[in-house]
Amino acid sequence: RATRYASEVGVAMPSDFDLNSARARLEWAAGDGVRALELLDEAPRVSANQEMRYWLESGLIHRVDGDLEASRAAGELLESLALPLTERDGVRGAFVAMARGLQFDSAGARARAAEAVKRSGESGDMMLGPRIRATSAAAYVLVGDHESAASVLHDLAGQPGEFVDVAQLELSPVFEDFRASEEYSSVLTAFEAAEAEAARIDREAGY
């Protein structure tokens, strides 16, 4: 299960950072946040996107594993990097929502996540939209708003891109508190049904 999780949530691209990010997620899912942070630190970050992802991913590890000051610091840096992003499609709002969550600003995180979800729905972008909603759902989970997270996740079930899937819901530490919520069971069922249907379609198509 852990190997499947790593393959599905890590984007194995040529960049060392992308590979180390995938490996870090696997280590974190296996309970070794220290090694996950080491992997993120080992690889050079050669783009603004990788710099944002570094502070987002390392901040999440600090936040969930209990290093509150490091979480706040990562959130501040992430927000400073996110503010110049376009607000179109909710891109800026989703990253700022995560940054506010890392800084323990629940009201700010919820407000920016709601704004990002609204903008992503209005855009009609079938790839970027689900990515923004997945990030917004994680921000809701981060601040304990499981009802809003479940609403967004139900909308994501079965959508293209696999930005959230069964493996992530079951294994990612980001969703640890969500797994204990009343909303989790119905969300997991929706994603399991969507993946089963996608597998059926692939089989019938001969894939």
PDB file of N, CA, C and O in Angstrom, residues 116-156:
ATOM      1  N   ALA A 116     -11.057  30.159  -3.390  1.00  0.00           N
ATOM      2  CA  ALA A 116     -10.366  29.383  -4.412  1.00  0.00           C
ATOM      3  C   ALA A 116     -11.290  28.352  -5.044  1.00  0.00           C
ATOM      4  O   ALA A 116     -11.289  28.155  -6.264  1.00  0.00           O
ATOM      5  N   VAL A 117     -12.093  27.678  -4.229  1.00  0.00           N
ATOM      6  CA  VAL A 117     -13.046  26.684  -4.758  1.00  0.00           C
ATOM      7  C   VAL A 117     -14.035  27.350  -5.702  1.00  0.00           C
ATOM      8  O   VAL A 117     -14.342  26.838  -6.788  1.00  0.00           O
ATOM      9  N   LYS A 118     -14.534  28.516  -5.316  1.00  0.00           N
ATOM     10  CA  LYS A 118     -15.487  29.250  -6.156  1.00  0.00           C
ATOM     11  C   LYS A 118     -14.856  29.638  -7.490  1.00  0.00           C
ATOM     12  O   LYS A 118     -15.444  29.412  -8.560  1.00  0.00           O
ATOM     13  N   ARG A 119     -13.655  30.198  -7.446  1.00  0.00           N
ATOM     14  CA  ARG A 119     -12.988  30.618  -8.670  1.00  0.00           C
ATOM     15  C   ARG A 119     -12.628  29.431  -9.563  1.00  0.00           C
ATOM     16  O   ARG A 119     -12.730  29.504 -10.786  1.00  0.00           O
ATOM     17  N   SER A 120     -12.211  28.319  -8.950  1.00  0.00           N
ATOM     18  CA  SER A 120     -11.836  27.151  -9.755  1.00  0.00           C
ATOM     19  C   SER A 120     -13.045  26.574 -10.469  1.00  0.00           C
ATOM     20  O   SER A 120     -12.943  26.078 -11.587  1.00  0.00           O
ATOM     21  N   GLY A 121     -14.209  26.637  -9.828  1.00  0.00           N
ATOM     22  CA  GLY A 121     -15.425  26.157 -10.470  1.00  0.00           C
ATOM     23  C   GLY A 121     -15.861  27.043 -11.613  1.00  0.00           C
ATOM     24  O   GLY A 121     -16.366  26.559 -12.640  1.00  0.00           O
ATOM     25  N   GLU A 122     -15.651  28.336 -11.461  1.00  0.00           N
ATOM     26  CA  GLU A 122     -16.043  29.280 -12.509  1.00  0.00           C
ATOM     27  C   GLU A 122     -15.137  29.192 -13.732  1.00  0.00           C
ATOM     28  O   GLU A 122     -15.542  29.517 -14.838  1.00  0.00           O
ATOM     29  N   SER A 123     -13.881  28.746 -13.526  1.00  0.00           N
ATOM     30  CA  SER A 123     -12.917  28.750 -14.622  1.00  0.00           C
ATOM     31  C   SER A 123     -13.242  27.717 -15.696  1.00  0.00           C
ATOM     32  O   SER A 123     -12.951  27.918 -16.868  1.00  0.00           O
ATOM     33  N   GLY A 124     -13.816  26.582 -15.290  1.00  0.00           N
ATOM     34  CA  GLY A 124     -14.109  25.514 -16.246  1.00  0.00           C
ATOM     35  C   GLY A 124     -12.886  24.729 -16.677  1.00  0.00           C
ATOM     36  O   GLY A 124     -12.977  23.873 -17.556  1.00  0.00           O
ATOM     37  N   ASP A 125     -11.728  24.982 -16.087  1.00  0.00           N
ATOM     38  CA  ASP A 125     -10.503  24.264 -16.432  1.00  0.00           C
ATOM     39  C   ASP A 125     -10.566  22.871 -15.825  1.00  0.00           C
ATOM     40  O   ASP A 125     -10.575  22.712 -14.601  1.00  0.00           O
ATOM     41  N   MET A 126     -10.561  21.839 -16.675  1.00  0.00           N
ATOM     42  CA  MET A 126     -10.768  20.471 -16.213  1.00  0.00           C
ATOM     43  C   MET A 126      -9.540  19.862 -15.542  1.00  0.00           C
ATOM     44  O   MET A 126      -9.629  18.807 -14.913  1.00  0.00           O
ATOM     45  N   MET A 127      -8.370  20.493 -15.687  1.00  0.00           N
ATOM     46  CA  MET A 127      -7.177  19.978 -15.037  1.00  0.00           C
ATOM     47  C   MET A 127      -6.761  20.860 -13.872  1.00  0.00           C
ATOM     48  O   MET A 127      -6.555  20.373 -12.756  1.00  0.00           O
ATOM     49  N   LEU A 128      -6.662  22.161 -14.106  1.00  0.00           N
ATOM     50  CA  LEU A 128      -6.248  23.060 -13.033  1.00  0.00           C
ATOM     51  C   LEU A 128      -7.323  23.155 -11.957  1.00  0.00           C
ATOM     52  O   LEU A 128      -7.008  23.205 -10.765  1.00  0.00           O
ATOM     53  N   GLY A 129      -8.586  23.157 -12.357  1.00  0.00           N
ATOM     54  CA  GLY A 129      -9.674  23.275 -11.394  1.00  0.00           C
ATOM     55  C   GLY A 129      -9.634  22.204 -10.306  1.00  0.00           C
ATOM     56  O   GLY A 129      -9.655  22.530  -9.109  1.00  0.00           O
ATOM     57  N   PRO A 130      -9.560  20.926 -10.675  1.00  0.00           N
ATOM     58  CA  PRO A 130      -9.464  19.886  -9.649  1.00  0.00           C
ATOM     59  C   PRO A 130      -8.223  20.005  -8.770  1.00  0.00           C
ATOM     60  O   PRO A 130      -8.271  19.722  -7.572  1.00  0.00           O
ATOM     61  N   ARG A 131      -7.117  20.442  -9.342  1.00  0.00           N
ATOM     62  CA  ARG A 131      -5.899  20.609  -8.544  1.00  0.00           C
ATOM     63  C   ARG A 131      -6.111  21.684  -7.473  1.00  0.00           C
ATOM     64  O   ARG A 131      -5.717  21.513  -6.314  1.00  0.00           O
ATOM     65  N   ILE A 132      -6.744  22.787  -7.868  1.00  0.00           N
ATOM     66  CA  ILE A 132      -6.994  23.873  -6.917  1.00  0.00           C
ATOM     67  C   ILE A 132      -7.968  23.416  -5.844  1.00  0.00           C
ATOM     68  O   ILE A 132      -7.798  23.704  -4.649  1.00  0.00           O
ATOM     69  N   ARG A 133      -9.001  22.672  -6.222  1.00  0.00           N
ATOM     70  CA  ARG A 133      -9.964  22.193  -5.229  1.00  0.00           C
ATOM     71  C   ARG A 133      -9.325  21.176  -4.283  1.00  0.00           C
ATOM     72  O   ARG A 133      -9.654  21.141  -3.094  1.00  0.00           O
ATOM     73  N   ALA A 134      -8.412  20.346  -4.791  1.00  0.00           N
ATOM     74  CA  ALA A 134      -7.716  19.389  -3.927  1.00  0.00           C
ATOM     75  C   ALA A 134      -6.861  20.121  -2.891  1.00  0.00           C
ATOM     76  O   ALA A 134      -6.839  19.745  -1.713  1.00  0.00           O
ATOM     77  N   THR A 135      -6.172  21.168  -3.316  1.00  0.00           N
ATOM     78  CA  THR A 135      -5.365  21.964  -2.388  1.00  0.00           C
ATOM     79  C   THR A 135      -6.259  22.644  -1.361  1.00  0.00           C
ATOM     80  O   THR A 135      -5.944  22.686  -0.160  1.00  0.00           O
ATOM     81  N   SER A 136      -7.400  23.144  -1.805  1.00  0.00           N
ATOM     82  CA  SER A 136      -8.336  23.804  -0.896  1.00  0.00           C
ATOM     83  C   SER A 136      -8.906  22.806   0.114  1.00  0.00           C
ATOM     84  O   SER A 136      -9.076  23.135   1.296  1.00  0.00           O
ATOM     85  N   ALA A 137      -9.199  21.593  -0.331  1.00  0.00           N
ATOM     86  CA  ALA A 137      -9.698  20.567   0.585  1.00  0.00           C
ATOM     87  C   ALA A 137      -8.666  20.266   1.663  1.00  0.00           C
ATOM     88  O   ALA A 137      -9.004  20.106   2.844  1.00  0.00           O
ATOM     89  N   ALA A 138      -7.386  20.190   1.264  1.00  0.00           N
ATOM     90  CA  ALA A 138      -6.329  19.947   2.244  1.00  0.00           C
ATOM     91  C   ALA A 138      -6.245  21.096   3.246  1.00  0.00           C
ATOM     92  O   ALA A 138      -5.997  20.873   4.440  1.00  0.00           O
ATOM     93  N   ALA A 139      -6.465  22.323   2.777  1.00  0.00           N
ATOM     94  CA  ALA A 139      -6.451  23.473   3.695  1.00  0.00           C
ATOM     95  C   ALA A 139      -7.592  23.367   4.696  1.00  0.00           C
ATOM     96  O   ALA A 139      -7.410  23.647   5.891  1.00  0.00           O
ATOM     97  N   TYR A 140      -8.765  22.964   4.226  1.00  0.00           N
ATOM     98  CA  TYR A 140      -9.888  22.767   5.151  1.00  0.00           C
ATOM     99  C   TYR A 140      -9.558  21.708   6.199  1.00  0.00           C
ATOM    100  O   TYR A 140      -9.833  21.877   7.396  1.00  0.00           O
ATOM    101  N   VAL A 141      -8.963  20.604   5.753  1.00  0.00           N
ATOM    102  CA  VAL A 141      -8.597  19.532   6.687  1.00  0.00           C
ATOM    103  C   VAL A 141      -7.592  20.038   7.715  1.00  0.00           C
ATOM    104  O   VAL A 141      -7.690  19.734   8.907  1.00  0.00           O
ATOM    105  N   LEU A 142      -6.652  20.842   7.244  1.00  0.00           N
ATOM    106  CA  LEU A 142      -5.590  21.341   8.111  1.00  0.00           C
ATOM    107  C   LEU A 142      -6.142  22.126   9.293  1.00  0.00           C
ATOM    108  O   LEU A 142      -5.578  22.078  10.390  1.00  0.00           O
ATOM    109  N   VAL A 143      -7.254  22.848   9.069  1.00  0.00           N
ATOM    110  CA  VAL A 143      -7.817  23.667  10.157  1.00  0.00           C
ATOM    111  C   VAL A 143      -9.043  23.017  10.791  1.00  0.00           C
ATOM    112  O   VAL A 143      -9.770  23.644  11.557  1.00  0.00           O
ATOM    113  N   GLY A 144      -9.284  21.741  10.468  1.00  0.00           N
ATOM    114  CA  GLY A 144     -10.343  20.993  11.135  1.00  0.00           C
ATOM    115  C   GLY A 144     -11.741  21.217  10.618  1.00  0.00           C
ATOM    116  O   GLY A 144     -12.714  20.806  11.267  1.00  0.00           O
ATOM    117  N   ASP A 145     -11.884  21.834   9.446  1.00  0.00           N
ATOM    118  CA  ASP A 145     -13.211  22.042   8.858  1.00  0.00           C
ATOM    119  C   ASP A 145     -13.530  20.844   7.962  1.00  0.00           C
ATOM    120  O   ASP A 145     -13.457  20.910   6.739  1.00  0.00           O
ATOM    121  N   HIS A 146     -13.881  19.738   8.591  1.00  0.00           N
ATOM    122  CA  HIS A 146     -14.064  18.489   7.858  1.00  0.00           C
ATOM    123  C   HIS A 146     -15.318  18.498   7.001  1.00  0.00           C
ATOM    124  O   HIS A 146     -15.367  17.834   5.957  1.00  0.00           O
ATOM    125  N   GLU A 147     -16.321  19.233   7.402  1.00  0.00           N
ATOM    126  CA  GLU A 147     -17.544  19.307   6.599  1.00  0.00           C
ATOM    127  C   GLU A 147     -17.266  19.974   5.254  1.00  0.00           C
ATOM    128  O   GLU A 147     -17.696  19.469   4.207  1.00  0.00           O
ATOM    129  N   SER A 148     -16.549  21.085   5.269  1.00  0.00           N
ATOM    130  CA  SER A 148     -16.216  21.761   4.008  1.00  0.00           C
ATOM    131  C   SER A 148     -15.260  20.910   3.179  1.00  0.00           C
ATOM    132  O   SER A 148     -15.389  20.834   1.952  1.00  0.00           O
ATOM    133  N   ALA A 149     -14.306  20.268   3.847  1.00  0.00           N
ATOM    134  CA  ALA A 149     -13.376  19.393   3.129  1.00  0.00           C
ATOM    135  C   ALA A 149     -14.131  18.275   2.432  1.00  0.00           C
ATOM    136  O   ALA A 149     -13.866  17.962   1.265  1.00  0.00           O
ATOM    137  N   ALA A 150     -15.091  17.669   3.126  1.00  0.00           N
ATOM    138  CA  ALA A 150     -15.856  16.563   2.548  1.00  0.00           C
ATOM    139  C   ALA A 150     -16.662  17.027   1.344  1.00  0.00           C
ATOM    140  O   ALA A 150     -16.770  16.314   0.335  1.00  0.00           O
ATOM    141  N   SER A 151     -17.230  18.223   1.417  1.00  0.00           N
ATOM    142  CA  SER A 151     -17.998  18.756   0.299  1.00  0.00           C
ATOM    143  C   SER A 151     -17.127  18.884  -0.949  1.00  0.00           C
ATOM    144  O   SER A 151     -17.520  18.496  -2.053  1.00  0.00           O
ATOM    145  N   VAL A 152     -15.920  19.426  -0.773  1.00  0.00           N
ATOM    146  CA  VAL A 152     -15.000  19.580  -1.905  1.00  0.00           C
ATOM    147  C   VAL A 152     -14.533  18.221  -2.406  1.00  0.00           C
ATOM    148  O   VAL A 152     -14.464  17.976  -3.620  1.00  0.00           O
ATOM    149  N   LEU A 153     -14.219  17.312  -1.495  1.00  0.00           N
ATOM    150  CA  LEU A 153     -13.724  15.993  -1.897  1.00  0.00           C
ATOM    151  C   LEU A 153     -14.788  15.185  -2.632  1.00  0.00           C
ATOM    152  O   LEU A 153     -14.479  14.474  -3.598  1.00  0.00           O
ATOM    153  N   HIS A 154     -16.039  15.280  -2.199  1.00  0.00           N
ATOM    154  CA  HIS A 154     -17.113  14.595  -2.935  1.00  0.00           C
ATOM    155  C   HIS A 154     -17.170  15.092  -4.366  1.00  0.00           C
ATOM    156  O   HIS A 154     -17.399  14.311  -5.302  1.00  0.00           O
ATOM    157  N   ASP A 155     -16.970  16.383  -4.554  1.00  0.00           N
ATOM    158  CA  ASP A 155     -16.977  16.952  -5.901  1.00  0.00           C
ATOM    159  C   ASP A 155     -15.806  16.441  -6.730  1.00  0.00           C
ATOM    160  O   ASP A 155     -15.910  16.302  -7.950  1.00  0.00           O
ATOM    161  N   LEU A 156     -14.687  16.145  -6.070  1.00  0.00           N
ATOM    162  CA  LEU A 156     -13.484  15.685  -6.770  1.00  0.00           C
ATOM    163  C   LEU A 156     -13.534  14.212  -7.154  1.00  0.00           C
ATOM    164  O   LEU A 156     -12.832  13.787  -8.067  1.00  0.00           O
TER     165      LEU A 156
END
